[in-house]
mmCIF file of C-alpha atoms in Angstrom:
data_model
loop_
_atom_site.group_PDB
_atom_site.id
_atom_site.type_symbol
_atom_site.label_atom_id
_atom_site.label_comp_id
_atom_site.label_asym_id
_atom_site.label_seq_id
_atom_site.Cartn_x
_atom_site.Cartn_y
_atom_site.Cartn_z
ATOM 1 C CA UNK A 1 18.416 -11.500 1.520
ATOM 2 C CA UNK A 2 21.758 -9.748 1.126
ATOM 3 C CA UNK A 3 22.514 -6.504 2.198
ATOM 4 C CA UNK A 4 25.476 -3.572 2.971
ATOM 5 C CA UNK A 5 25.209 -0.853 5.199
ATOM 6 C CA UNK A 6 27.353 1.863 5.158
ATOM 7 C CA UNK A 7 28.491 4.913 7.331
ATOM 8 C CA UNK A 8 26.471 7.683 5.413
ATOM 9 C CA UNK A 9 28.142 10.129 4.676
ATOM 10 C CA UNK A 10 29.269 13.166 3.617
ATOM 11 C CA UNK A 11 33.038 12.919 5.542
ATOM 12 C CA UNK A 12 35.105 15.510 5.350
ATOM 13 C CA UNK A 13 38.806 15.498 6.831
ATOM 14 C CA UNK A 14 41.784 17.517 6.833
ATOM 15 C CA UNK A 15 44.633 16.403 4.964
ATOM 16 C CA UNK A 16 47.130 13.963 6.236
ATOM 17 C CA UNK A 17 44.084 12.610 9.014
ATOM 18 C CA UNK A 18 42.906 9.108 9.540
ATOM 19 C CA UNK A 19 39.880 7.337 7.827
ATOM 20 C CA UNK A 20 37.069 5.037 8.303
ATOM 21 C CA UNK A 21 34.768 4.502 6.736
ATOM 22 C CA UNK A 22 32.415 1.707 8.283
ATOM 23 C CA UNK A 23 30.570 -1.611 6.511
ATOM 24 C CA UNK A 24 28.586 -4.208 7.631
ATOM 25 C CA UNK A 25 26.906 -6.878 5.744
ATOM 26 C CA UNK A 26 23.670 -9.588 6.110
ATOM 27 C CA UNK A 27 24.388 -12.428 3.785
ATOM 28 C CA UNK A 28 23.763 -16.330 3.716
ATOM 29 C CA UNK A 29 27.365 -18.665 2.705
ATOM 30 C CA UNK A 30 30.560 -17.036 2.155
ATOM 31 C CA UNK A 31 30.013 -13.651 0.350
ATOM 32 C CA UNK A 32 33.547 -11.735 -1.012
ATOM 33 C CA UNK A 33 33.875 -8.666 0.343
ATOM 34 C CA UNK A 34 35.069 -5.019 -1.935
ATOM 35 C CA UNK A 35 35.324 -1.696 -1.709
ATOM 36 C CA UNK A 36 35.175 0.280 -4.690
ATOM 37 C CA UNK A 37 35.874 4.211 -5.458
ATOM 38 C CA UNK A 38 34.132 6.862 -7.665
ATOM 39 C CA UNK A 39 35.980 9.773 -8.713
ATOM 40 C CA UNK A 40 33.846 12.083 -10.220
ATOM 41 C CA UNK A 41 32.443 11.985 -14.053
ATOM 42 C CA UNK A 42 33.693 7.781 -14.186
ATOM 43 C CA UNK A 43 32.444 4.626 -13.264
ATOM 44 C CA UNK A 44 33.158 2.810 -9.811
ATOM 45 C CA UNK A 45 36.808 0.578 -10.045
ATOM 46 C CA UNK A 46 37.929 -1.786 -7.416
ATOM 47 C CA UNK A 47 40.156 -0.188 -4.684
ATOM 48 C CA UNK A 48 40.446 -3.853 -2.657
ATOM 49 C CA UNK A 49 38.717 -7.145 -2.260
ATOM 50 C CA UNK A 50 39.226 -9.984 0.630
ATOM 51 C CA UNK A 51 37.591 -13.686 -0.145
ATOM 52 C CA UNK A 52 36.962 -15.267 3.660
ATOM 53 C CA UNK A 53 36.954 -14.276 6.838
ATOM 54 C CA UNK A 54 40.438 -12.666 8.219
ATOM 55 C CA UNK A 55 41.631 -12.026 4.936
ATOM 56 C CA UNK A 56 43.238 -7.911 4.823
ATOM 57 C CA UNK A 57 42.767 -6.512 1.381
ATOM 58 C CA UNK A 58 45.136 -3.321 0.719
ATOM 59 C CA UNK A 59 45.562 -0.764 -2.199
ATOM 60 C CA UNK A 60 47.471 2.964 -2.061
ATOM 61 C CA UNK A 61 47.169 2.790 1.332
ATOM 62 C CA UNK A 62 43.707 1.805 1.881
ATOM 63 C CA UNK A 63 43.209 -1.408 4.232
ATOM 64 C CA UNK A 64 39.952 -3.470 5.370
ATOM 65 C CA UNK A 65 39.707 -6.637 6.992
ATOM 66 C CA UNK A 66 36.926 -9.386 6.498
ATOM 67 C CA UNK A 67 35.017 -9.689 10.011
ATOM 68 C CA UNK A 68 33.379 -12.589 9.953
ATOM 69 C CA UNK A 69 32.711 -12.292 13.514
ATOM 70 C CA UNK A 70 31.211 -8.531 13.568
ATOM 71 C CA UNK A 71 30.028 -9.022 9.582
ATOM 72 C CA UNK A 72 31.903 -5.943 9.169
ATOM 73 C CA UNK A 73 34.819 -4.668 6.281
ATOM 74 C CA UNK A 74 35.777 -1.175 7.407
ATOM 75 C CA UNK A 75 37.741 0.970 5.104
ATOM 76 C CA UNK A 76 41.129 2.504 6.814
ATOM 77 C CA UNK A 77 43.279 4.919 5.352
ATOM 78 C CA UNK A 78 46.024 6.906 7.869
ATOM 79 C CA UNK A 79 46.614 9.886 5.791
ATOM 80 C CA UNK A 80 44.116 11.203 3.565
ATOM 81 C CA UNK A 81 45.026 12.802 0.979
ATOM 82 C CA UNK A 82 43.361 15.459 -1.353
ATOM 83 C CA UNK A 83 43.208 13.344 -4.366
ATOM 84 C CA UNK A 84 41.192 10.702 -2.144
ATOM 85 C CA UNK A 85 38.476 12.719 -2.258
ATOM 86 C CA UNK A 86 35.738 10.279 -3.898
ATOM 87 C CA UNK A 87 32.752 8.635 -3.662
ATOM 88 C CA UNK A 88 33.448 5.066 -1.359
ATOM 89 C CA UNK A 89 31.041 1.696 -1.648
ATOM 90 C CA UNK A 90 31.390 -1.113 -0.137
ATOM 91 C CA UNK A 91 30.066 -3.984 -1.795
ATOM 92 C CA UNK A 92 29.373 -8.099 -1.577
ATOM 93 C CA UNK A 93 28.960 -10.749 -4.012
ATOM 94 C CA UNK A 94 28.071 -14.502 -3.382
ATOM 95 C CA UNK A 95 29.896 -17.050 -5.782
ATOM 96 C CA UNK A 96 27.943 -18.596 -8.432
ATOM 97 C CA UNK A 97 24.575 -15.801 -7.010
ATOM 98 C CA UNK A 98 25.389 -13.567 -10.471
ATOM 99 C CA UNK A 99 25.073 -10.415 -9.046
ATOM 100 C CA UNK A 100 26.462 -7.739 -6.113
ATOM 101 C CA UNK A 101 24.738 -6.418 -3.908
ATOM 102 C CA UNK A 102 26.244 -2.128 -3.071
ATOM 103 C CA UNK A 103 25.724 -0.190 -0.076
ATOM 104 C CA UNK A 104 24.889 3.323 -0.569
ATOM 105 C CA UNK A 105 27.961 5.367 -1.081
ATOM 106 C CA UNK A 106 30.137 7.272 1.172
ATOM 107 C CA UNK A 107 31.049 10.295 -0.025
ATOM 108 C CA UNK A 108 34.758 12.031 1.397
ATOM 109 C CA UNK A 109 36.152 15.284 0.823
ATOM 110 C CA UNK A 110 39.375 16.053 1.917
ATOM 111 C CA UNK A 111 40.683 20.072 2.491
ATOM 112 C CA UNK A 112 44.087 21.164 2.147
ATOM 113 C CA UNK B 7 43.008 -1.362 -22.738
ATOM 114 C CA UNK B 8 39.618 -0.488 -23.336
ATOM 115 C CA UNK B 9 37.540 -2.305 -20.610
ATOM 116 C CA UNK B 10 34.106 -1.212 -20.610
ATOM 117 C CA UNK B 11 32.706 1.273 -23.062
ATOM 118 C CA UNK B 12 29.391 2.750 -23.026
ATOM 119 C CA UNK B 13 27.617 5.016 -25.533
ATOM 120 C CA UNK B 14 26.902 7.287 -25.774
ATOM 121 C CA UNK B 15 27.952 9.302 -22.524
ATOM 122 C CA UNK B 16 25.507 11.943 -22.588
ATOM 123 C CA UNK B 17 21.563 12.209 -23.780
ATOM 124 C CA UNK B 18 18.671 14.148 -23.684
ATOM 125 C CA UNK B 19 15.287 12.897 -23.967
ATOM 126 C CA UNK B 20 11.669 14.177 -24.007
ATOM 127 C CA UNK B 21 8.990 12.313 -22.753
ATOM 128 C CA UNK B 22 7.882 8.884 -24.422
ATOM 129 C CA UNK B 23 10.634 8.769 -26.540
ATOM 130 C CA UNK B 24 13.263 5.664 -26.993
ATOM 131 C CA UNK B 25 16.760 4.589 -27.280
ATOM 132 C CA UNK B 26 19.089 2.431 -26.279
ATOM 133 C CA UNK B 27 22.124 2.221 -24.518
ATOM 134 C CA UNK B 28 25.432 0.350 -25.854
ATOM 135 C CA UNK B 29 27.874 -1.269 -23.860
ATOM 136 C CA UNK B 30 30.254 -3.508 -24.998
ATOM 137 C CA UNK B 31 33.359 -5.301 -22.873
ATOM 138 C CA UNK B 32 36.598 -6.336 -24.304
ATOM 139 C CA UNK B 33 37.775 -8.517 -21.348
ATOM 140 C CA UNK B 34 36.249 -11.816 -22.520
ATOM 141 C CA UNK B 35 33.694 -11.850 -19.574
ATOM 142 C CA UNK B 36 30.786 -14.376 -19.021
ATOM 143 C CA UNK B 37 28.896 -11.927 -16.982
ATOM 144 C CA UNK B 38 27.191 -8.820 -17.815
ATOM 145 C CA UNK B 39 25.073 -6.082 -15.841
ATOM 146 C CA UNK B 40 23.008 -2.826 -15.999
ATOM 147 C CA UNK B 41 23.088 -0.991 -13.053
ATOM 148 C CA UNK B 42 21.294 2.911 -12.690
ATOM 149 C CA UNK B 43 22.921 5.138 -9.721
ATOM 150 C CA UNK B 44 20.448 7.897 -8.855
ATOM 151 C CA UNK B 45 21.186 10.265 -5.363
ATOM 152 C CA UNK B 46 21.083 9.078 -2.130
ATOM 153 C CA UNK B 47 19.985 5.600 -3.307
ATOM 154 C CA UNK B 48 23.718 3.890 -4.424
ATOM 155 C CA UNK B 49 23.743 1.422 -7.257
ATOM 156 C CA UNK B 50 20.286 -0.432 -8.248
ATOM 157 C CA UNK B 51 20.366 -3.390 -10.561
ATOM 158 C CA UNK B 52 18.407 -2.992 -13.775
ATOM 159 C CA UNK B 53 19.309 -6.203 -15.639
ATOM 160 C CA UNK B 54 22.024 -8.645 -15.895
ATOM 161 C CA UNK B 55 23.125 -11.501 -18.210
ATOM 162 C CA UNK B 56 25.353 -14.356 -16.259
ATOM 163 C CA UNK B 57 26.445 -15.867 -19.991
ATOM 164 C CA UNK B 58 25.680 -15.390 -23.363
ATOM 165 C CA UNK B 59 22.224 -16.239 -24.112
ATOM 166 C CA UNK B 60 20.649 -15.018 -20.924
ATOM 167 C CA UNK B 61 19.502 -12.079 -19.193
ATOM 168 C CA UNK B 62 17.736 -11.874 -15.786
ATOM 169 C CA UNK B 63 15.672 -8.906 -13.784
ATOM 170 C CA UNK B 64 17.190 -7.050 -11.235
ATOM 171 C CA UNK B 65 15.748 -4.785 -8.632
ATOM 172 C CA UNK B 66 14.454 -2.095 -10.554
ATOM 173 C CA UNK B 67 13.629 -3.539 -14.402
ATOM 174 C CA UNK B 68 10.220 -2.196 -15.026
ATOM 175 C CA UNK B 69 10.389 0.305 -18.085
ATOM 176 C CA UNK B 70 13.668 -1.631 -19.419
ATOM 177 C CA UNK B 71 14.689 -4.630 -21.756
ATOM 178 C CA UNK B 72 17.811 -6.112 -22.754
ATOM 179 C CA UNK B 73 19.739 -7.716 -25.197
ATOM 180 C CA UNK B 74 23.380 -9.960 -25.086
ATOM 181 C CA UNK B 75 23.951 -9.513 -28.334
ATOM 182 C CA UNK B 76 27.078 -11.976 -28.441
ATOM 183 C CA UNK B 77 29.685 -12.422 -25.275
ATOM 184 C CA UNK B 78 30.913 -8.740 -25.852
ATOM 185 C CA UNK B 79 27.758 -6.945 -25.960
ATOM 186 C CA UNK B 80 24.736 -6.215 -23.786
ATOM 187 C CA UNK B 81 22.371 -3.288 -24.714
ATOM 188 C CA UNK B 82 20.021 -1.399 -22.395
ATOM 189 C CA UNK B 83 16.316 0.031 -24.119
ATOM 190 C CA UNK B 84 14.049 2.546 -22.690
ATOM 191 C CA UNK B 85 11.140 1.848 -25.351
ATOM 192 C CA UNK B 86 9.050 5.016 -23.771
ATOM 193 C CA UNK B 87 11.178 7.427 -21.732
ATOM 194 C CA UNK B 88 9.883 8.498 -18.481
ATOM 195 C CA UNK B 89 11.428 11.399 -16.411
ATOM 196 C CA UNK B 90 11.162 8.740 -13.410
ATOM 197 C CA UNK B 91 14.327 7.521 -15.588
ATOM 198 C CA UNK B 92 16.710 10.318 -15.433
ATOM 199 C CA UNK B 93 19.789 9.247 -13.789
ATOM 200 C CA UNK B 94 23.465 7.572 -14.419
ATOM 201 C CA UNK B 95 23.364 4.336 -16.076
ATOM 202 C CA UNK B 96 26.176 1.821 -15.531
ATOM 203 C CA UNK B 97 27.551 -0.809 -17.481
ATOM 204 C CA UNK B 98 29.723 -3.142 -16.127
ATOM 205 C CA UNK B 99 31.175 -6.910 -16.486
ATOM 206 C CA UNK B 100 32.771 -9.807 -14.302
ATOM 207 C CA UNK B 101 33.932 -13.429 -14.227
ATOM 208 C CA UNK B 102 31.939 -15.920 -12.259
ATOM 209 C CA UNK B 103 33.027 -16.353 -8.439
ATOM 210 C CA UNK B 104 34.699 -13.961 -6.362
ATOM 211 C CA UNK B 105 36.080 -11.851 -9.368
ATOM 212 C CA UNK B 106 35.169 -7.528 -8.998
ATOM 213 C CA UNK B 107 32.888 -5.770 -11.034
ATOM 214 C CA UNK B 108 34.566 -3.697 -14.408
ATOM 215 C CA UNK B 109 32.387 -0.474 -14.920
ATOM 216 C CA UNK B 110 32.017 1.915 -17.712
ATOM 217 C CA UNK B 111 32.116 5.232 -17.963
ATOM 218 C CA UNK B 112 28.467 5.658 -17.458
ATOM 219 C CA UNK B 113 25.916 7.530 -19.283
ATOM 220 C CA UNK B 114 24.155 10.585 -18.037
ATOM 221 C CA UNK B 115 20.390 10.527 -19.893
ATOM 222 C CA UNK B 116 17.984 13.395 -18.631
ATOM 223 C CA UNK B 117 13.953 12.700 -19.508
ATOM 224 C CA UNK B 118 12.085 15.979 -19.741
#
């Protein structure tokens, strides 16, 4: 079956550091890859998405690129800011499967 | 624009009683799901409904049902609370294919 694995967490960095945040996936086909991001008290919203393999989805300054190869999508950011600090999950779908399938949850706080 | 909205956000059960959850989408999406987030354990799939018409068990739908209601609507029902079900519930909504998840709000419901 499908699944994610992430980095577990809790991170916590210093402002203006670098982040990863690490994902790999078992799936069968093509899956689409996301990453999505919880700030706290809402629901999860997409932060970026990539469709096949080598594709780089970006947002605010977030980047991950679909490894086919490694079956990996690790979340980048070079300078963390406070108002990253969120709960991260990276997440797969099949097309035409009807459902996702989440990893756990990273959870990053970042000090002033 | 609205997106997903659950009610109600917050609720307080006692043991064996019963409600149900609302969630309705204003995006004009086939797919539907249910989704509870408890600590440590990410997102779990409770139900979902790929079109109106019909609904499908996830991982975790024991001590659930549903109901798609029309295209807009898909309502979650504990018939006889447990406290096994406190937790964050999640509504959220998609296209077929590669398209992202839309999530809710979420609603916070405590069984004592």
């Amino acid at each position: 079956g499908n699944s994610v694995t992430q980095m577990e967490g809790p991170v916590t960095l210093s402002e203006e550091a670098f982040l990863t945040i690490n994902c790999t996936y078992t799936a069968t086909g093509y899956p689409s890859l996301f990453w999505y991001v919880q700030y706290p008290g809402e629901g999860l919203q997409l932060l970026l998405k990539a469709t096949k393999a080598d594709d780089k989805g970006s947002n605010k300054g977030f980047e991950a690129t679909y490894r086919k190869e490694t079956t990996s999508f690790h979340l980048e950011k070079g300078s963390v800011q406070v108002s990253d600090s969120a709960v991260y999950f990276c997440a797969l779908s099949r097309p035409n499967a009807g459902k996702s399938t989440f990893g756990d949850g990273t959870t990053l706080t970042v000090k002033p | 624009n609205a997106g997903v909205t659950q009610t109600p956000k917050f609720q307080v059960l006692k043991t064996g009683q019963s409600m149900t959850l609302q969630c309705a989408q204003d995006m004009n999406h086939n797919s539907m799901y249910w989704y509870r987030q408890d600590p440590g354990m990410g997102l779990r799939l409770i139900y979902y409904s790929a079109s109106e018409g019909t609904t499908d068990k996830g991982e975790v739908p024991n001590g659930y049902n549903v109901s798609r209601l029309n295209k807009r609507e898909f309502s979650l029902r504990l018939e006889s609370a447990a406290p096994s079900q406190t937790s964050v519930y999640f509504c959220a909504s998609s296209e077929p294919g590669h398209s992202p998840l839309h999530f809710g709000n979420g609603t916070r419901l405590t069984v004592t």
